[in-house]
Coordinates of C-alpha atoms in Angstrom, one line a residue:
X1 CA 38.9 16.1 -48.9
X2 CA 36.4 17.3 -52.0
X3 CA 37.7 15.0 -54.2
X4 CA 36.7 12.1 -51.5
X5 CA 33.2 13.4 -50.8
X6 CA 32.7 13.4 -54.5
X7 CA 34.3 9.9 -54.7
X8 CA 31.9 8.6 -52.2
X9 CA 29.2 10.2 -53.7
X10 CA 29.9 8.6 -57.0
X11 CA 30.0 4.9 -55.4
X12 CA 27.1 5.7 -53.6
X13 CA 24.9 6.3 -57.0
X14 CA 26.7 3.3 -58.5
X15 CA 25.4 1.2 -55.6
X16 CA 22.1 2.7 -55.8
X17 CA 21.7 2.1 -59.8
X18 CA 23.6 -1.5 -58.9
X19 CA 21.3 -2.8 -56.3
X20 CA 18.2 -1.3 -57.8
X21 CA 18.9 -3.1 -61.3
X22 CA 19.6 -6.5 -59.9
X23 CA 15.9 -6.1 -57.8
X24 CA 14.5 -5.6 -61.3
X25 CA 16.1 -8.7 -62.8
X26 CA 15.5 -10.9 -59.8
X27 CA 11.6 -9.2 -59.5
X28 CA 11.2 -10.0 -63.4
X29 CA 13.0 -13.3 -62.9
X30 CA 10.6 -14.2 -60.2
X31 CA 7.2 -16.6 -60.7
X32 CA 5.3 -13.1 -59.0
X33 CA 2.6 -12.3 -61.5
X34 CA 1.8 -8.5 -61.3
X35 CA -2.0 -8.9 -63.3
X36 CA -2.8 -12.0 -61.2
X37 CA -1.4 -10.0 -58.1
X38 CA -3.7 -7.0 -59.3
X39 CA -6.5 -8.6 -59.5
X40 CA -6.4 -11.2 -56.4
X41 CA -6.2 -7.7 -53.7
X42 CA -9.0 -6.9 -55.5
X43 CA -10.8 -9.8 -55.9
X44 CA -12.0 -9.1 -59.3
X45 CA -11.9 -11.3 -62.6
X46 CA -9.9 -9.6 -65.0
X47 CA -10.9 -10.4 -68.8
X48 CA -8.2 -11.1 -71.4
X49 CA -9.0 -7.4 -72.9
X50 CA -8.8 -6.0 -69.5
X51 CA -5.5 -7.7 -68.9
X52 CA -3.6 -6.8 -72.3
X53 CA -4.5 -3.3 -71.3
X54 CA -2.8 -3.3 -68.1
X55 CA -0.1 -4.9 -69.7
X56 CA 0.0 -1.9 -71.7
X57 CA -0.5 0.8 -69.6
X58 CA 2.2 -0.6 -67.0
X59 CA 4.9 -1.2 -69.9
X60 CA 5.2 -5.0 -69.7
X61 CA 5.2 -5.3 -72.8
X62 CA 7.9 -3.8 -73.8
X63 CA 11.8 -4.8 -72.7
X64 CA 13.5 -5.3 -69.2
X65 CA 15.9 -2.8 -69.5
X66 CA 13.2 0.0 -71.2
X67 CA 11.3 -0.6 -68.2
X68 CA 13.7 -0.1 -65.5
X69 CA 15.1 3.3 -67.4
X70 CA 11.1 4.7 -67.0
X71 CA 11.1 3.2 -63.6
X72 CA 14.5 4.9 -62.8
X73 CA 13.0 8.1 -64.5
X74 CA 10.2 7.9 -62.2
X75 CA 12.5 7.9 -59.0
X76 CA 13.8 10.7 -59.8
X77 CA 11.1 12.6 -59.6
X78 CA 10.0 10.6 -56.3
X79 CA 8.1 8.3 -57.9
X80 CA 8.0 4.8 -56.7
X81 CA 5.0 3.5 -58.4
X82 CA 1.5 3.0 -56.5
X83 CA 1.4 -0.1 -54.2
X84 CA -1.0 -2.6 -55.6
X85 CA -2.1 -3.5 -51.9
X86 CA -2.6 -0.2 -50.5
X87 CA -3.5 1.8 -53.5
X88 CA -1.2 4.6 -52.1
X89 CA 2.0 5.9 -53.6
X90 CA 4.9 3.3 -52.8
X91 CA 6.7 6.3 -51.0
X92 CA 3.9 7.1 -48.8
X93 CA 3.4 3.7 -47.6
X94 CA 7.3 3.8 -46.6
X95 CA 6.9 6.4 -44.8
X96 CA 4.1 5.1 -42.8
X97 CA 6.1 1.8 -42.4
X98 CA 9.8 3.4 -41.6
X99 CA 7.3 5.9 -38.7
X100 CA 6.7 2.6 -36.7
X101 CA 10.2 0.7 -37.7
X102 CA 12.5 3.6 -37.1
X103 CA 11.2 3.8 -33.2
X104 CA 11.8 -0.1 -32.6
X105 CA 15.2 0.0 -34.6
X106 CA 16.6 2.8 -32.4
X107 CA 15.2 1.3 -29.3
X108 CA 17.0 -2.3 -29.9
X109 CA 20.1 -0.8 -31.2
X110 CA 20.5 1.5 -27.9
X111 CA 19.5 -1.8 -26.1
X112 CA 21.8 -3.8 -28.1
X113 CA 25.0 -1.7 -26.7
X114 CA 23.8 -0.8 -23.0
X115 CA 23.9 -5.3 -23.0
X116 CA 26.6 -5.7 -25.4
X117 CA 29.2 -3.3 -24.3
X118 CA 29.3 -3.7 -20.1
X119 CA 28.8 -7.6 -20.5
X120 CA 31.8 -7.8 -23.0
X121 CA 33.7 -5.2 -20.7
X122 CA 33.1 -7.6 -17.3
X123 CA 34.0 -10.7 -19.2
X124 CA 37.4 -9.2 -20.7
X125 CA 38.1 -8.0 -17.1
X126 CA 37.4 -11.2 -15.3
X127 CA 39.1 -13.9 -18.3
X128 CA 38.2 -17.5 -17.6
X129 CA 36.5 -16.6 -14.4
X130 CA 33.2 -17.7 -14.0
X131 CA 31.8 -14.5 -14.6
X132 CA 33.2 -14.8 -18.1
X133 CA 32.6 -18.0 -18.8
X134 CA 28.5 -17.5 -18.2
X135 CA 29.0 -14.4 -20.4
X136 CA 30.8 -16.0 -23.1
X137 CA 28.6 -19.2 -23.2
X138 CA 25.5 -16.9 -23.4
X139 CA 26.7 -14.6 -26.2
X140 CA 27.7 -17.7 -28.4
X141 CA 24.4 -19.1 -28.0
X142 CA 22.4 -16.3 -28.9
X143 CA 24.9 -15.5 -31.4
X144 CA 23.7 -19.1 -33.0
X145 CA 20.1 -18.8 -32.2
X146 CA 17.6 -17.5 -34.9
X147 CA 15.9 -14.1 -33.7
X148 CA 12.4 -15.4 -34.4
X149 CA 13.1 -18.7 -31.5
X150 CA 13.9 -15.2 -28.9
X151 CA 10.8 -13.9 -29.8
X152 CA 8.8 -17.0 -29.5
X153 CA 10.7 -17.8 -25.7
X154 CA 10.2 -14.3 -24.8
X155 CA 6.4 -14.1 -25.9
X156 CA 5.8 -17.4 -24.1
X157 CA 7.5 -16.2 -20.6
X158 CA 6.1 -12.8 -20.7
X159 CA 3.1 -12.8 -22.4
X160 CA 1.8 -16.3 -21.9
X161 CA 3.3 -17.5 -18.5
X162 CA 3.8 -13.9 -16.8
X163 CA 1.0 -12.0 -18.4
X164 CA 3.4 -8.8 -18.0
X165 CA 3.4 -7.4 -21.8
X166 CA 1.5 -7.7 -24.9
X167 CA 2.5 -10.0 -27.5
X168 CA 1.6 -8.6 -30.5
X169 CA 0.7 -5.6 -32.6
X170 CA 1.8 -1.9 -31.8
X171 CA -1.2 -0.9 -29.9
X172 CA -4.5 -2.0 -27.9
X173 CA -6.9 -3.3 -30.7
X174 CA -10.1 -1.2 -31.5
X175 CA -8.6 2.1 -29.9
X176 CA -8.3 5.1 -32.6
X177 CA -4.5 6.2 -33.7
X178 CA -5.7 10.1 -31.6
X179 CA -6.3 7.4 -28.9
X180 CA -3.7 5.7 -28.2
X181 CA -1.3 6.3 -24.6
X182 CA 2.6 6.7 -24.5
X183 CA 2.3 3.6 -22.1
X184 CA 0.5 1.4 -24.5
X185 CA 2.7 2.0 -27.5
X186 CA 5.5 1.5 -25.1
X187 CA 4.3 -1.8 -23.5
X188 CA 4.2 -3.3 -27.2
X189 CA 7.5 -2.4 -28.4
X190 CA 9.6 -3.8 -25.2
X191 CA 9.7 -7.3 -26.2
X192 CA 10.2 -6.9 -29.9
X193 CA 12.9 -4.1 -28.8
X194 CA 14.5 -6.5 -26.6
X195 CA 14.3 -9.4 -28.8
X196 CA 16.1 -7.6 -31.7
X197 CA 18.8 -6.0 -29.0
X198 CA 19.6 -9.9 -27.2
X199 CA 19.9 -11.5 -30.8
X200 CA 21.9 -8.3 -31.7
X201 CA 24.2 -8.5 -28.7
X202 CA 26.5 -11.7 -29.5
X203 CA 29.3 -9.9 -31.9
X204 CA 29.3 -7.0 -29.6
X205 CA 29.7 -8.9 -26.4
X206 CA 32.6 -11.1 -28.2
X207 CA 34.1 -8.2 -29.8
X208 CA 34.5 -5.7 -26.3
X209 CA 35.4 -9.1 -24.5
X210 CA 38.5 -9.6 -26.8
X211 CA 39.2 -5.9 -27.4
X212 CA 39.4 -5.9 -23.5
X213 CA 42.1 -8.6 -23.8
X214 CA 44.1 -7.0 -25.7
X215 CA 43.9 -3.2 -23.6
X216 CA 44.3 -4.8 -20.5
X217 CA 47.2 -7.0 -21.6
X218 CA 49.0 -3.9 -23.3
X219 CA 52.0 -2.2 -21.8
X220 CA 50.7 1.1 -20.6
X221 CA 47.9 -0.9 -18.1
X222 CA 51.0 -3.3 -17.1
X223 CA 52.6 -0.2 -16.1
X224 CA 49.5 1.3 -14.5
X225 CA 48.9 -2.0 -12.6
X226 CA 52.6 -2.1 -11.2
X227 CA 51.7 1.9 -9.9
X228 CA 49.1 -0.1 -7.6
X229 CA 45.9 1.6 -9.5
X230 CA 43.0 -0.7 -9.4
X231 CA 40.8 -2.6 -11.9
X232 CA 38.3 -0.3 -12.2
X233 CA 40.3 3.0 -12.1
X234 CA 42.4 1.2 -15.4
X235 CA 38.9 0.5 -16.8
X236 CA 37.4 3.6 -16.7
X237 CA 40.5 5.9 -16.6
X238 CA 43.0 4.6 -19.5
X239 CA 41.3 2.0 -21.3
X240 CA 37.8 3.0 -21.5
X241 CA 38.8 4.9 -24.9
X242 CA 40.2 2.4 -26.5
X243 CA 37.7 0.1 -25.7
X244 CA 34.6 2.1 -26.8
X245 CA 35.8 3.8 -30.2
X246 CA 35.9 0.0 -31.8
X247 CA 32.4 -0.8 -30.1
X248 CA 30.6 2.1 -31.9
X249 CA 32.0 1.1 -34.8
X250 CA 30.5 -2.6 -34.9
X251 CA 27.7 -0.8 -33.4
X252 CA 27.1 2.1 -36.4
X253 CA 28.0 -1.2 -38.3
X254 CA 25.1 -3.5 -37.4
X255 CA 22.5 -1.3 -39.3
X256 CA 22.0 -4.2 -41.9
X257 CA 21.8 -6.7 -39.0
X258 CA 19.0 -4.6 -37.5
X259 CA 17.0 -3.6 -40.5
X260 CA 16.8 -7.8 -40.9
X261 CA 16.4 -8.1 -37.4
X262 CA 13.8 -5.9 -37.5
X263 CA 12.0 -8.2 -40.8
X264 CA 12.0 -10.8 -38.5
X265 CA 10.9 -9.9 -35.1
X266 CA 8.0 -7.3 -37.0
X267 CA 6.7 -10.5 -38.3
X268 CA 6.8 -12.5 -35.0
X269 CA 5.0 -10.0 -32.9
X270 CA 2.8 -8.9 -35.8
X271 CA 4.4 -5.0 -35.3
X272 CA 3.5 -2.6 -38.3
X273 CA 6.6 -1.6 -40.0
X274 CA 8.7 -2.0 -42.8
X275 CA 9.3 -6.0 -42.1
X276 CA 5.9 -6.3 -42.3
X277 CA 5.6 -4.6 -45.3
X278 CA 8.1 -6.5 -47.0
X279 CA 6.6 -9.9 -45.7
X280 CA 3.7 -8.9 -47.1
X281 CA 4.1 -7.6 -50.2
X282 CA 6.0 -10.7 -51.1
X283 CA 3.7 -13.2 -50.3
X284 CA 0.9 -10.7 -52.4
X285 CA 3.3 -10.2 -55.4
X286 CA 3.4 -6.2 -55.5
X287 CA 6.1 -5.2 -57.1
X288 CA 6.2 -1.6 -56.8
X289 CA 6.3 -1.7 -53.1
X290 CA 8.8 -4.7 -53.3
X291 CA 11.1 -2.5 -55.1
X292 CA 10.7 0.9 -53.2
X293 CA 11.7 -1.4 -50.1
X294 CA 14.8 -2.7 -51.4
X295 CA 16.2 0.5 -52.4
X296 CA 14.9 2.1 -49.5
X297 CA 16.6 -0.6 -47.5
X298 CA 19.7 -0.1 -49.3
X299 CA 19.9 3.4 -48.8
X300 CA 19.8 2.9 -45.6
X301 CA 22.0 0.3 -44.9
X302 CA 24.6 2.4 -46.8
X303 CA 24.1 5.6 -44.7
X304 CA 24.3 3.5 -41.6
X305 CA 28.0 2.5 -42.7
X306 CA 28.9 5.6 -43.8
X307 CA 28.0 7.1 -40.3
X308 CA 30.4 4.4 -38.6
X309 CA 32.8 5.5 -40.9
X310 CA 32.5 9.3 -40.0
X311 CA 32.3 8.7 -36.4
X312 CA 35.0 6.5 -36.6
X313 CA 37.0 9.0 -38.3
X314 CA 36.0 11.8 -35.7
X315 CA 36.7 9.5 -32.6
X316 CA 40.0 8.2 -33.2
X317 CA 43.1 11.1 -34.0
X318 CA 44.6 8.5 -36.0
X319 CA 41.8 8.5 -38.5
X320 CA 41.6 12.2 -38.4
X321 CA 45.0 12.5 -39.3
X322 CA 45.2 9.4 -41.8
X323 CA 42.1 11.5 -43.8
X324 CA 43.3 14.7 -43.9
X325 CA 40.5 16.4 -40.9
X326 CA 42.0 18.5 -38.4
X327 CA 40.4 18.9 -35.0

């Protein structure tokens, strides 16, 4: 059991150094200009003396790798570099970002399996009956649709058509953060929230509906079907188990589906968060922040899996025993 914490442990900092030195290669690959960059948020004229110096003071002068072993000296201390946008520490900007982010992630992903999971669960129940056929034919088409089209139908019907919700931003414009109600925050995350949980929903629809199959086809429901129990009493009683364990799995999965998700629909309803963030500080070139979201991002993504693969593990006594964890 030690010798697999450490293990994973081990990967994990070989992913981190891994995906960390392939952002600096790609960042110093890219056409962004980091003086330009500078001096465009500023909107200032830098003079050939004033941009040698920068060059110097920031190290790019010297060589890719010498850089990225200050820049991974620098992390760990906490030091992600100052965002040329914001003028604030890369890590501070984060946190502000990941503040507004987390909130909409955790509100789509709940939405994502209170849709995904009962819809997969009546189609499986109810094969090639119309029921299923309307649930299959819709979770193939938003599994095919691009997330920013949801947004765009769902801003147009609610916002435009029904006037029933914002369709943009986090909050009432020209109202003071202290000022700001529970009810307005809430009314501007619902469709960005439910955007990210319908495009989210296809795989987990799909996957419950064909896991239900299986269960319901197996030999222990046969038997429980030929004792005269009903449908629903097999559902919830016997195979409501089996059914659920590999649905929180694909769930605890789909972190790196909604951190991109979440990109996406931040930047269709102009929500503050870490999509935005990286939207915008690729389109302005800065670097530091560029980087401190990738690994960031990365870290996340990671710890996401690494839950499903502990819960997993905690759910299902095969798991338990196959790793060595007693109850």
């Amino acid at each position: 059991m030690t010798r697999n914490i450490i293990r994973k442990i081990f990967l994990f900092l070989l992913f981190i150094l891994a995906v960390s030195f392939i952002a600096f290669i790609l960042m110093d690959l890219s056409p962004i200009d980091p003086i330009a960059a500078f001096a465009r948020d500023r909107s200032i004229a830098l003079t050939q003396a004033q941009k040698q110096k920068l060059i110097f003071e920031w190290g790019l002068d010297k060589p890719l790798l010498t850089r990225y072993v200050y820049w991974i000296k620098h992390l760990l201390t906490g030091d992600l570099g100052v965002s040329n946008i914001y003028l604030m520490p890369v890590i501070d900007v984060i946190k502000i970002g990941f503040t507004s982010s987390i909130i909409l992630m955790l509100l789509s992903w709940i939405l994502q399996f209170v849709i995904g999971v009962p819809l997969g669960i009546i189609a499986g129940s109810n094969l090639y009956s119309k029921k299923d056929n309307i649930i299959k034919t819709f979770a193939i088409i938003i599994g095919s649709t691009p997330t920013y089209w949801i947004g765009i139908l769902l801003i147009i019907i609610f916002s435009l058509k029904l006037k029933l919700l914002p369709a943009s931003m986090a909050s009432s414009a020209g109202i003071l953060e202290e000022d700001i109600l529970f009810t307005d925050r809430l009314e501007h995350i619902i469709l960005p929230a439910i955007t990210m949980a319908i495009a989210g929903s296809s795989n987990l629809i799909l996957h419950t509906r064909s896991k239900s199959e299986e269960i319901l086809n197996s030999d222990y429901v046969i038997y429980a079907k030929s004792k005269g129990i009903s449908k629903k009493d097999i559902l919830f009683k016997y195979a409501f188990r089996n059914l659920i364990v590999p649905a929180i799995t694909i769930q605890f999965a789909s972190f790196s589906e909604i951190f991109s998700g979440t990109i996406i629909a931040e930047n269709v309803f102009n929500y503050p968060g870490l999509g935005n963030l990286t939207i915008e500080a690729g389109i302005r070139g800065d670097v530091p922040l560029l980087l401190g979201l990738v690994l960031f991002s990365s870290i996340f993504v990671y710890v996401g899996n690494r839950i499903s693969d502990l819960l997993y593990t905690l759910i299902d006594p095969r798991q338990r025993s196959k790793n060595g964890i007693s109850k």
